[in-house]
mmCIF file with all atom_site columns, C-alpha atoms in Angstrom:
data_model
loop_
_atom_site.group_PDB
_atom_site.id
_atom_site.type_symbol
_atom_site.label_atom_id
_atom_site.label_alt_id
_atom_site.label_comp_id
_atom_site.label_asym_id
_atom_site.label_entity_id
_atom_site.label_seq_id
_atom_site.pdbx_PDB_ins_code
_atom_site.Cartn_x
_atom_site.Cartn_y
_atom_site.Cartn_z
_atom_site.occupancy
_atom_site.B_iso_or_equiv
_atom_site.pdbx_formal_charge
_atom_site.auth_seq_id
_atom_site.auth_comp_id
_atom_site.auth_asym_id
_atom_site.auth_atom_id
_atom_site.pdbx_PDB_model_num
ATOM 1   C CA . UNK A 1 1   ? -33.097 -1.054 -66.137 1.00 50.00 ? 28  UNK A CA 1
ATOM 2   C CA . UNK A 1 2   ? -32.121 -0.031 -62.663 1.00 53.00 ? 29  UNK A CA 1
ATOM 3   C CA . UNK A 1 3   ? -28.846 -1.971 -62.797 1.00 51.00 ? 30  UNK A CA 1
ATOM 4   C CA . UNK A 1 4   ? -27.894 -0.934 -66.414 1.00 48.00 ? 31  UNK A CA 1
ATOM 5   C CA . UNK A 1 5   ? -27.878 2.655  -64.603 1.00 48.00 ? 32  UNK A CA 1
ATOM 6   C CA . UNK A 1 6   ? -26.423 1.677  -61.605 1.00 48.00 ? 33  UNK A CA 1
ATOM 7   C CA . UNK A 1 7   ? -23.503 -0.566 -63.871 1.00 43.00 ? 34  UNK A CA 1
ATOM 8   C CA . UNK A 1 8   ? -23.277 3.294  -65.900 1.00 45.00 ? 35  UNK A CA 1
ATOM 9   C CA . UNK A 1 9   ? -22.981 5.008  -62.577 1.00 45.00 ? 36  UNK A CA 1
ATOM 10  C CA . UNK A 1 10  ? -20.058 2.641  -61.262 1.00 42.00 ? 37  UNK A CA 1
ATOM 11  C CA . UNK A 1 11  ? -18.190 2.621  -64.598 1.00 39.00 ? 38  UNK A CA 1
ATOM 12  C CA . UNK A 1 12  ? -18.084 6.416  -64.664 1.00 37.00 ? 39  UNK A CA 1
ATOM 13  C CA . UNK A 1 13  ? -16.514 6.625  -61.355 1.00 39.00 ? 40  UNK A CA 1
ATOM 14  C CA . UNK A 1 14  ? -13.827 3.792  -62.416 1.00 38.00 ? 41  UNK A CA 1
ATOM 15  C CA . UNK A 1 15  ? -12.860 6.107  -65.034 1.00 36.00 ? 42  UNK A CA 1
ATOM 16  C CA . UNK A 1 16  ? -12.861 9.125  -63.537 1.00 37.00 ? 43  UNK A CA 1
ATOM 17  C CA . UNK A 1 17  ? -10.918 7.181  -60.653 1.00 38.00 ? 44  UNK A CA 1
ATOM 18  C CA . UNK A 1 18  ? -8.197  6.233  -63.305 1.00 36.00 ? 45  UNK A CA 1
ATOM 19  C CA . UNK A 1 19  ? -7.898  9.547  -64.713 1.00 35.00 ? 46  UNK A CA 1
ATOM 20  C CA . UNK A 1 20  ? -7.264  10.976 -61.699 1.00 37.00 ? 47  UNK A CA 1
ATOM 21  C CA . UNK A 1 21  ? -6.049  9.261  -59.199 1.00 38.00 ? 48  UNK A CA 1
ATOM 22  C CA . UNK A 1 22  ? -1.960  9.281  -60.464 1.00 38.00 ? 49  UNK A CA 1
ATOM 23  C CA . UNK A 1 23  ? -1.605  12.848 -59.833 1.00 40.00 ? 50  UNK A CA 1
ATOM 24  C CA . UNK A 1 24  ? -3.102  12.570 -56.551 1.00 40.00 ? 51  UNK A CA 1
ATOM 25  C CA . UNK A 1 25  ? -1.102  9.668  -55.674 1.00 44.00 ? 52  UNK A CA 1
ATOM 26  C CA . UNK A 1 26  ? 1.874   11.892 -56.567 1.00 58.00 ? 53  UNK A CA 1
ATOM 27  C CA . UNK A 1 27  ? 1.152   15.028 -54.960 1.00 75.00 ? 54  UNK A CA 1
ATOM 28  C CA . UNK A 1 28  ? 0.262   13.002 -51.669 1.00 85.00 ? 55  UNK A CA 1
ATOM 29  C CA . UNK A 1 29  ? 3.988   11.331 -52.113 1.00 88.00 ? 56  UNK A CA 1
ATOM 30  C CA . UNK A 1 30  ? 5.779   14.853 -52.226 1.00 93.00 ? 57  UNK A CA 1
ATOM 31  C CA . UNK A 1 31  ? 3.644   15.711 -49.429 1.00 94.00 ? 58  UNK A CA 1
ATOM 32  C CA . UNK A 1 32  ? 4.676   12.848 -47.667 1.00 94.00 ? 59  UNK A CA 1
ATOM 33  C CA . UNK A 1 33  ? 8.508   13.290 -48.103 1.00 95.00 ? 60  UNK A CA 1
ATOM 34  C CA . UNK A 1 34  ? 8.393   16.981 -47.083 1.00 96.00 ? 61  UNK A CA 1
ATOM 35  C CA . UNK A 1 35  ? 6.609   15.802 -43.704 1.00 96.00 ? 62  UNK A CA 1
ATOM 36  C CA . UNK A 1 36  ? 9.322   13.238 -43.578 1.00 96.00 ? 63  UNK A CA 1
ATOM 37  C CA . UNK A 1 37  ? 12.217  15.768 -44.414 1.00 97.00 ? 64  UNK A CA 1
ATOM 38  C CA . UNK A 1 38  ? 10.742  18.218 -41.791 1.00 97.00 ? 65  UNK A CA 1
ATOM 39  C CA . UNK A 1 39  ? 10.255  15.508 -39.178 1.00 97.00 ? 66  UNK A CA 1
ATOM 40  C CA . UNK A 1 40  ? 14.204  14.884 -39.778 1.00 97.00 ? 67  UNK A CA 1
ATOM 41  C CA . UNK A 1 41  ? 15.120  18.210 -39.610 1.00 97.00 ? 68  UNK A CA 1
ATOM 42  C CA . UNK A 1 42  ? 12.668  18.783 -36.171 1.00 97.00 ? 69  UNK A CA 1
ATOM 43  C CA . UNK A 1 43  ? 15.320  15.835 -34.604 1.00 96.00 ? 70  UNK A CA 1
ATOM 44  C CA . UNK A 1 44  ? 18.203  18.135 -35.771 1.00 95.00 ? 71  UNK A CA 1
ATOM 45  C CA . UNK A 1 45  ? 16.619  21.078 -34.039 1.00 97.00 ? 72  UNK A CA 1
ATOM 46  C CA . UNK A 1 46  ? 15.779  22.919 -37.284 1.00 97.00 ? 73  UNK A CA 1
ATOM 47  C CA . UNK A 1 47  ? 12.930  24.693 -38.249 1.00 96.00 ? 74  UNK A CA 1
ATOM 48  C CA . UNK A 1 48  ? 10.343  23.239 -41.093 1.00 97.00 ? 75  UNK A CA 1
ATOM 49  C CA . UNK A 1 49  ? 10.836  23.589 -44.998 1.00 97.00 ? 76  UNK A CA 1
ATOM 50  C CA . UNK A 1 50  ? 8.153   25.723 -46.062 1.00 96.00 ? 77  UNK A CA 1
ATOM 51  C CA . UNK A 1 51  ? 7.001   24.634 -49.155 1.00 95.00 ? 78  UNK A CA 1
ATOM 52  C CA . UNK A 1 52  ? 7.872   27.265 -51.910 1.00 95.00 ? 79  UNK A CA 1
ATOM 53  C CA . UNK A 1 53  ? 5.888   26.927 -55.189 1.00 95.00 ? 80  UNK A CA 1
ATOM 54  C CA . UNK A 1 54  ? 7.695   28.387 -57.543 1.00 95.00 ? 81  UNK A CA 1
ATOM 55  C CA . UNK A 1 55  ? 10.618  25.930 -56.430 1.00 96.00 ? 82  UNK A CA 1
ATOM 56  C CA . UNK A 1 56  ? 7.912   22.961 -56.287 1.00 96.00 ? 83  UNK A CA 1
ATOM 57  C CA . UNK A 1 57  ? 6.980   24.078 -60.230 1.00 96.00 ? 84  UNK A CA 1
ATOM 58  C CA . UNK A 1 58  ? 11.227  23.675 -60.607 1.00 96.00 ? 85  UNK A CA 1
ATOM 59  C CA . UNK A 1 59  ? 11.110  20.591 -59.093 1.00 96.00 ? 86  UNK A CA 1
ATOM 60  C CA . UNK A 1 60  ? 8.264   19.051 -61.257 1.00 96.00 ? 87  UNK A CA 1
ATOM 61  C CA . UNK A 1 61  ? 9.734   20.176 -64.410 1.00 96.00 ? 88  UNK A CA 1
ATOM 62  C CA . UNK A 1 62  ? 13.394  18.736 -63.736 1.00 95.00 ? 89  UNK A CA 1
ATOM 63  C CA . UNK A 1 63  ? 11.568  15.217 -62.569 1.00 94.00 ? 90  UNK A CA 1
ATOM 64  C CA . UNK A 1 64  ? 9.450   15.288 -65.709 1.00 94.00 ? 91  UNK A CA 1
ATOM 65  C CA . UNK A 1 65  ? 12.722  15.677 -67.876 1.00 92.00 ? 92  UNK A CA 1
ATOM 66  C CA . UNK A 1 66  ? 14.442  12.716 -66.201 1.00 90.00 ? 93  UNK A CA 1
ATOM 67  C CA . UNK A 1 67  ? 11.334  10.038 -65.987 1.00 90.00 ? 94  UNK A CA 1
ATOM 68  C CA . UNK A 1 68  ? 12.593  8.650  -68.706 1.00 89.00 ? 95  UNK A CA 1
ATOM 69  C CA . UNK A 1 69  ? 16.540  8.032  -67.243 1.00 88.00 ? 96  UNK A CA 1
ATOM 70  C CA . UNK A 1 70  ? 16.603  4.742  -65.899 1.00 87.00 ? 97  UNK A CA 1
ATOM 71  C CA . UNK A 1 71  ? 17.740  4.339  -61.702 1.00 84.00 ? 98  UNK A CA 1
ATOM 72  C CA . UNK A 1 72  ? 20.441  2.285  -62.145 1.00 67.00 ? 99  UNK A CA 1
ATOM 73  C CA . UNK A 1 73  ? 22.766  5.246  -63.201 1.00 49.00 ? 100 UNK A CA 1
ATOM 74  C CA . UNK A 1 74  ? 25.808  4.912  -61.435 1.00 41.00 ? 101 UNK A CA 1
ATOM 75  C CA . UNK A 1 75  ? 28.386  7.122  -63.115 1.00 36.00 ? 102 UNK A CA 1
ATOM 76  C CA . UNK A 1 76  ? 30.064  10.203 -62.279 1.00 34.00 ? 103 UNK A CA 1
ATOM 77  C CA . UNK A 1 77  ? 27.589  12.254 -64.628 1.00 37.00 ? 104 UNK A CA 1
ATOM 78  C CA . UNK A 1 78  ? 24.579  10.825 -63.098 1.00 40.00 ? 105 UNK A CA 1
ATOM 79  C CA . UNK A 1 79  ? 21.981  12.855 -62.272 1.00 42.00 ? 106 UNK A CA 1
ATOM 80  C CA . UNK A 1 80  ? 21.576  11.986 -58.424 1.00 62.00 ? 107 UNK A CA 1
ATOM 81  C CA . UNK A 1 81  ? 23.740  13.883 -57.327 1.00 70.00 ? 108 UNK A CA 1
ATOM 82  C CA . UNK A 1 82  ? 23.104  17.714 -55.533 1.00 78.00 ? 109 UNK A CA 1
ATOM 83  C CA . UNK A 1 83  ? 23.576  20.358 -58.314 1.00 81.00 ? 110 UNK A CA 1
ATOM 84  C CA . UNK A 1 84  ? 23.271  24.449 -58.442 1.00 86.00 ? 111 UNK A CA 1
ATOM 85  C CA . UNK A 1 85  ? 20.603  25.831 -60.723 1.00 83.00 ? 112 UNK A CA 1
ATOM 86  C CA . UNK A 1 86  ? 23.162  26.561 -62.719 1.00 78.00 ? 113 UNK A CA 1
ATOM 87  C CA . UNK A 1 87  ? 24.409  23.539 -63.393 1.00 84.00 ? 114 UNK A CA 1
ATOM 88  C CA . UNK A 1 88  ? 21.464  22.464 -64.693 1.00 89.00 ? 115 UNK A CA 1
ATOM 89  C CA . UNK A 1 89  ? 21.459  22.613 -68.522 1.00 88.00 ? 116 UNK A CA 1
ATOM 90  C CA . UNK A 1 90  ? 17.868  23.282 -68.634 1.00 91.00 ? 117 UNK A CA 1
ATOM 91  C CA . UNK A 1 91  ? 17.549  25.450 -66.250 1.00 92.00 ? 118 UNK A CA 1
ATOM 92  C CA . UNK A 1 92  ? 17.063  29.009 -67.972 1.00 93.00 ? 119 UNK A CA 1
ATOM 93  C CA . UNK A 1 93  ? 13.698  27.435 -69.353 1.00 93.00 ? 120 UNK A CA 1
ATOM 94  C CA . UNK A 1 94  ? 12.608  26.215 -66.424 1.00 94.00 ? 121 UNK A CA 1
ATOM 95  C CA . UNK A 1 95  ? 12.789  29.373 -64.654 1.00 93.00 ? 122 UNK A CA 1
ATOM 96  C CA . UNK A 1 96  ? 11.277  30.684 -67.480 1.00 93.00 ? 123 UNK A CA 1
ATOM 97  C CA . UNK A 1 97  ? 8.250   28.745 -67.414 1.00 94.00 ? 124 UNK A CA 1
ATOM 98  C CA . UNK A 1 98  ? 7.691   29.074 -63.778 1.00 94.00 ? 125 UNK A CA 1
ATOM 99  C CA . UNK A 1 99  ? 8.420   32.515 -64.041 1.00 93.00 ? 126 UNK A CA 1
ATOM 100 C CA . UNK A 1 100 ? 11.299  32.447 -61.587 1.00 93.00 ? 127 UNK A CA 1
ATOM 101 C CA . UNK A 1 101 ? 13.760  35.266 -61.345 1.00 92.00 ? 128 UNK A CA 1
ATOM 102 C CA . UNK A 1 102 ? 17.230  33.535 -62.052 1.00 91.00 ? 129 UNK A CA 1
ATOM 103 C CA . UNK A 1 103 ? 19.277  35.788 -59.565 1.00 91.00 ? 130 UNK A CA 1
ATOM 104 C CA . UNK A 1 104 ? 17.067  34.770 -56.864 1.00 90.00 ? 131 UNK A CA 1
ATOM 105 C CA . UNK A 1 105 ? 18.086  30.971 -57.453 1.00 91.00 ? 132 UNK A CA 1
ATOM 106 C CA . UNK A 1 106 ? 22.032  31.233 -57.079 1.00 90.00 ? 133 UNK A CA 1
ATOM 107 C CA . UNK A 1 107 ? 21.959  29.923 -53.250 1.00 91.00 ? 134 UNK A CA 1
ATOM 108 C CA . UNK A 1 108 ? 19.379  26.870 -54.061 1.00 94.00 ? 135 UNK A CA 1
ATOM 109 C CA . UNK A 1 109 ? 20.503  23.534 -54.467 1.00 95.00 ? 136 UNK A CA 1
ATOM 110 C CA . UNK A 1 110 ? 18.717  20.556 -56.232 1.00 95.00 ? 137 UNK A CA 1
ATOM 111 C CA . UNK A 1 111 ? 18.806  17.128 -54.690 1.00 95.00 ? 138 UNK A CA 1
ATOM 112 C CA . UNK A 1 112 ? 17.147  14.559 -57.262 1.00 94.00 ? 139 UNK A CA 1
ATOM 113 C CA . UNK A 1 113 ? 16.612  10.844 -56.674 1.00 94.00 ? 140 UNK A CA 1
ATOM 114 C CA . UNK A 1 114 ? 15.613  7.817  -58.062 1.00 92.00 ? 141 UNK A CA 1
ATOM 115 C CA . UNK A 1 115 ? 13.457  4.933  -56.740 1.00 92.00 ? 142 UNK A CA 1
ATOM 116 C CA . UNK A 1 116 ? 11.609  2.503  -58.069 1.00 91.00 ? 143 UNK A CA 1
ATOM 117 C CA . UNK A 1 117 ? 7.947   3.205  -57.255 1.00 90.00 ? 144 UNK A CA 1
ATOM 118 C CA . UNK A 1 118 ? 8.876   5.520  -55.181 1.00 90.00 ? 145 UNK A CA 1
ATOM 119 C CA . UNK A 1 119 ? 8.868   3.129  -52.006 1.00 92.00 ? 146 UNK A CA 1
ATOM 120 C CA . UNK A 1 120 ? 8.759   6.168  -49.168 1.00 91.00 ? 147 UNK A CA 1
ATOM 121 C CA . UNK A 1 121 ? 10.807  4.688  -46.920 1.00 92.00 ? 148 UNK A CA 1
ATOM 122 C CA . UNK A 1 122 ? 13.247  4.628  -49.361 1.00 93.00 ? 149 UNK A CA 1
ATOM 123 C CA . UNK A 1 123 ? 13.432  8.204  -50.511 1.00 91.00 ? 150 UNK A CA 1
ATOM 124 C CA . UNK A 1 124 ? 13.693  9.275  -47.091 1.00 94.00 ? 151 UNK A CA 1
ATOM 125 C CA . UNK A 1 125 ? 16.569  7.091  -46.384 1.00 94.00 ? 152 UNK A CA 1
ATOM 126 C CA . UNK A 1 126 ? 18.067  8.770  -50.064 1.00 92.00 ? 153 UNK A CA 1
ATOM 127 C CA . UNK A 1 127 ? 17.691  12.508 -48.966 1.00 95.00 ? 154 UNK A CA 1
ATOM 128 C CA . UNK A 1 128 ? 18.843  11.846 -44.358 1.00 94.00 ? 155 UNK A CA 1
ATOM 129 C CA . UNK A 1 129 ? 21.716  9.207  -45.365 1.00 93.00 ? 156 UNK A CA 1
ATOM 130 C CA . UNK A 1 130 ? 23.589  10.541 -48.017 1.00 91.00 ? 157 UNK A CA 1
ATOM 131 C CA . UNK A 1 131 ? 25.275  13.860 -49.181 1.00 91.00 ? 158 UNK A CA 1
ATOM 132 C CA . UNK A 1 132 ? 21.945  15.663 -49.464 1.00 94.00 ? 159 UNK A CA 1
ATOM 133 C CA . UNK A 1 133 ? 22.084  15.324 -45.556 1.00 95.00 ? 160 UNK A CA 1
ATOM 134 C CA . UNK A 1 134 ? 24.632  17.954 -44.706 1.00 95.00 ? 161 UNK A CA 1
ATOM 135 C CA . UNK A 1 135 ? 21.903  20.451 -47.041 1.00 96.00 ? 162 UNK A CA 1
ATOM 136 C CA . UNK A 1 136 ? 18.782  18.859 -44.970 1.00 97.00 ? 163 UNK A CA 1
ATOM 137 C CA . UNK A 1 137 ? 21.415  19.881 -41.747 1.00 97.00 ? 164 UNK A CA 1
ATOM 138 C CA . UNK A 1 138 ? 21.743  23.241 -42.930 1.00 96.00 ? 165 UNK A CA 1
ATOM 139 C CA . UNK A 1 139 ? 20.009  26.138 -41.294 1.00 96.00 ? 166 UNK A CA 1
ATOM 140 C CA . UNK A 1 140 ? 20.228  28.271 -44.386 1.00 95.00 ? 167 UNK A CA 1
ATOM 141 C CA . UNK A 1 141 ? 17.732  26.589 -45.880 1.00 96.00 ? 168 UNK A CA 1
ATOM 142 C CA . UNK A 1 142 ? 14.658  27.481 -45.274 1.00 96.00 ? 169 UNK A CA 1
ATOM 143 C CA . UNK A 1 143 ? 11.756  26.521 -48.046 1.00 96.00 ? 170 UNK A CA 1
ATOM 144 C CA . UNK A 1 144 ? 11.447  23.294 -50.235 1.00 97.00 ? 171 UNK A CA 1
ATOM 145 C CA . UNK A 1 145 ? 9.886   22.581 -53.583 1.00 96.00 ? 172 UNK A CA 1
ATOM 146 C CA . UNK A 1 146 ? 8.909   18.856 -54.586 1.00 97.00 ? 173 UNK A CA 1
ATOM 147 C CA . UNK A 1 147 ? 8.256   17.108 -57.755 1.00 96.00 ? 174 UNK A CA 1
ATOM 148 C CA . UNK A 1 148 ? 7.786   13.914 -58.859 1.00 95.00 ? 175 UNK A CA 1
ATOM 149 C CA . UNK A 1 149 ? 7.731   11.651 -61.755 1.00 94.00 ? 176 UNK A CA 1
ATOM 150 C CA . UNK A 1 150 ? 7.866   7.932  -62.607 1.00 92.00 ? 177 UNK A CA 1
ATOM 151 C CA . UNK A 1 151 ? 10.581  6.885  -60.455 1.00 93.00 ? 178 UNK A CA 1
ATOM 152 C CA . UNK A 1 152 ? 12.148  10.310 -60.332 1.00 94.00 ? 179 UNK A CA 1
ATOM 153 C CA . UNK A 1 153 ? 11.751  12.855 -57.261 1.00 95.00 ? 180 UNK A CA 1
ATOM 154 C CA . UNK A 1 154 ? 13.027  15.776 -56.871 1.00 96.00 ? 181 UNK A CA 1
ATOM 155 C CA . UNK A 1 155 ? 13.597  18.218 -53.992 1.00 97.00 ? 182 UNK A CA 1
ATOM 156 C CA . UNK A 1 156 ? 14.649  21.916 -54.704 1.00 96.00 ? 183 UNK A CA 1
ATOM 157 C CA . UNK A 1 157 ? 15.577  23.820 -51.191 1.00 96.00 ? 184 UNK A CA 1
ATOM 158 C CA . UNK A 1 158 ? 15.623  27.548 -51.222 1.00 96.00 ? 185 UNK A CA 1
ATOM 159 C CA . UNK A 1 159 ? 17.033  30.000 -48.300 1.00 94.00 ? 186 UNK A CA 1
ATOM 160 C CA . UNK A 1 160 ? 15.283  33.259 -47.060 1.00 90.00 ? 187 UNK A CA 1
ATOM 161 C CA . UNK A 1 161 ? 17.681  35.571 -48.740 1.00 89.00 ? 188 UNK A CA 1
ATOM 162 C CA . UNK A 1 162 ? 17.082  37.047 -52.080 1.00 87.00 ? 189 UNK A CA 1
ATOM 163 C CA . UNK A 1 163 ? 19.899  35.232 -53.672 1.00 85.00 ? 190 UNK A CA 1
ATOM 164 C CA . UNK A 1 164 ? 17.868  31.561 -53.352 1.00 85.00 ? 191 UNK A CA 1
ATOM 165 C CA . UNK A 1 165 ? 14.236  32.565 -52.394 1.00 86.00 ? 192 UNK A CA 1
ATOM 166 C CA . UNK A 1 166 ? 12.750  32.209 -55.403 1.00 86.00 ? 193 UNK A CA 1
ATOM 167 C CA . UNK A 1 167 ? 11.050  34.834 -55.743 1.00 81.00 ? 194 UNK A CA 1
ATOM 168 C CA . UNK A 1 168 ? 10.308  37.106 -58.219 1.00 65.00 ? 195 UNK A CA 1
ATOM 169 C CA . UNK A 1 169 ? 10.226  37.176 -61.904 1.00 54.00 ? 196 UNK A CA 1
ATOM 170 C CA . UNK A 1 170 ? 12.479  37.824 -64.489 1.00 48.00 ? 197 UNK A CA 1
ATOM 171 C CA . UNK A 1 171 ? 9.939   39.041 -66.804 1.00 43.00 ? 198 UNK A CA 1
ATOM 172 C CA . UNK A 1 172 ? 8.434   41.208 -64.600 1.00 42.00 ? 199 UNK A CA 1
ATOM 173 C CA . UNK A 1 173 ? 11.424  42.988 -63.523 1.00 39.00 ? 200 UNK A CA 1
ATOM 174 C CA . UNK A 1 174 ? 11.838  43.559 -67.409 1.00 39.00 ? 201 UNK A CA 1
ATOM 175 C CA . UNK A 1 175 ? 8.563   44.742 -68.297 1.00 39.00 ? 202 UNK A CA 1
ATOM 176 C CA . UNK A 1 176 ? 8.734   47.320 -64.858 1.00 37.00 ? 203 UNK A CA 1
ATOM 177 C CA . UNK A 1 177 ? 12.110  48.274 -66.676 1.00 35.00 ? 204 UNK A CA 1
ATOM 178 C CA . UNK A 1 178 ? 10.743  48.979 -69.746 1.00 38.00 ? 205 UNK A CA 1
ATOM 179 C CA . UNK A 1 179 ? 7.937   50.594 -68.344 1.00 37.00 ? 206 UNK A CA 1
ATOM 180 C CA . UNK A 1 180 ? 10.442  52.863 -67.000 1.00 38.00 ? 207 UNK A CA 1
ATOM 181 C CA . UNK A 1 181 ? 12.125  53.598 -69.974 1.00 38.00 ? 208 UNK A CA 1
ATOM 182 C CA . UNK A 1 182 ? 9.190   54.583 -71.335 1.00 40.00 ? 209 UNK A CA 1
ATOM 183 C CA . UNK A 1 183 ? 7.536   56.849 -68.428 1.00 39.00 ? 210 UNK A CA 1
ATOM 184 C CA . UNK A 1 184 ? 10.860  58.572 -68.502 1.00 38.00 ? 211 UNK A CA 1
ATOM 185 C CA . UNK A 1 185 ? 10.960  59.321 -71.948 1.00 42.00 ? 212 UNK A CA 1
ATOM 186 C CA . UNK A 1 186 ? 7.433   60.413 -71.572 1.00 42.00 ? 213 UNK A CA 1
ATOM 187 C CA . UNK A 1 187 ? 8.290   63.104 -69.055 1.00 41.00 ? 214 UNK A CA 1
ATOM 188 C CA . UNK A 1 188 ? 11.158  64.290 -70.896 1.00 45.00 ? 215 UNK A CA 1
ATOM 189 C CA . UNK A 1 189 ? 8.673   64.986 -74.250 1.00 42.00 ? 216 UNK A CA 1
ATOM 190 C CA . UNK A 1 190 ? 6.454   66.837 -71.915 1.00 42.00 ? 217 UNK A CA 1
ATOM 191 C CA . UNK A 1 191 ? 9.063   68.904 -70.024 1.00 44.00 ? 218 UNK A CA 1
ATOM 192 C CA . UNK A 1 192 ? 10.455  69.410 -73.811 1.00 48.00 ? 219 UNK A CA 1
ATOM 193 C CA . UNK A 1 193 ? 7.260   70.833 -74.865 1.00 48.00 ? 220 UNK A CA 1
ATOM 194 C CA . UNK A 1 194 ? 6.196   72.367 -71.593 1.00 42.00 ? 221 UNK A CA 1
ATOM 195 C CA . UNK A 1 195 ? 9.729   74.372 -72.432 1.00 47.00 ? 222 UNK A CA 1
ATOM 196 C CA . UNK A 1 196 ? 9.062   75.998 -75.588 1.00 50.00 ? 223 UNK A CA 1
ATOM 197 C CA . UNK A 1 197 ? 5.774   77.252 -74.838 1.00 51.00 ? 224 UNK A CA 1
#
């Protein structure tokens, strides 16, 4: 009896291994390429990316759209190439859904790549030996989101000023806007009334 329970024991922790030990092995590969980008950018006498999460949540959901585009894309409309937010189709809904205010994204750039397994060596040597180098040289950059997907990974970097931090929301800026609206409207029914009497 003892070794049907220890057998049930061991097979629960397979599964739950299996289950969840992808994402880990994903978040500890974005991990891994931001210590590498920072480590690249120490030897250039540049301060760290900080990671930024509303750029990482960017980052995951453009990887997740392109897991299913193979690597081997080699023409001029591939997508591994650096890019603006807005030249990202998609982009409106992913800002959206990570509740990013899009004014504060115009300075950001996106810098996705593709590699098989996602060999680390490899990415590195895609992000400090290609064009996405003269952005990794660039002081203006100050914060990083990564994602990852399948082959995919992608690295969003954002600056300290407003116009590519990040930060913010869209929707909250609207809701303060309308709350406004209506506290002014409020005080003008109440200076109306207070007016009359």
């Amino acid at each position: 009896m003892s070794s049907l329970s220890s057998f049930s024991i061991f097979g629960v922790f397979a599964i739950a291994f299996l289950f969840f030990s992808s994402p880990v092995l994903s978040k500890d590969e974005e991990d891994n390429l931001l210590q590498g980008l920072n480590s690249y950018r120490q030897a250039q006498n540049l301060p760290p990316l900080a990671k930024n999460a509303k750029a990482d949540c960017i980052a995951d959901e453009i990887a997740d759209d392109n897991k299913d585009q193979p690597c081997a894309v080699t023409t001029a409309k591939s997508n591994v190439v650096p890019s603006r937010p807005s030249q990202i189709t998609k982009f409106m809904d992913y800002a959206e859904k990570c509740k990013v205010d899009i004014n504060t994204t115009t300075d950001a750039i996106v810098m996705p790549v593709c590699v098989p397994k996602l060999v680390q060596t490899l990415l590195l040597a895609n992000y400090t030996h290609s064009q996405y180098a003269k952005y990794l040289n660039d002081s203006r950059f100050v914060g990083a989101g990564v994602g990852s997907e399948d082959d995919w990974m992608v690295v969003v970097l954002t600056t300290g000023a407003s116009g590519g931090s990040f930060e913010g929301s869209g929707t909250g800026s609207l809701v303060a806007s309308v709350w406004g609206c209506v506290a002014l409207a409020l005080l003008g029914l109440m200076i109306g009334d207070f007016e009359r009497l």
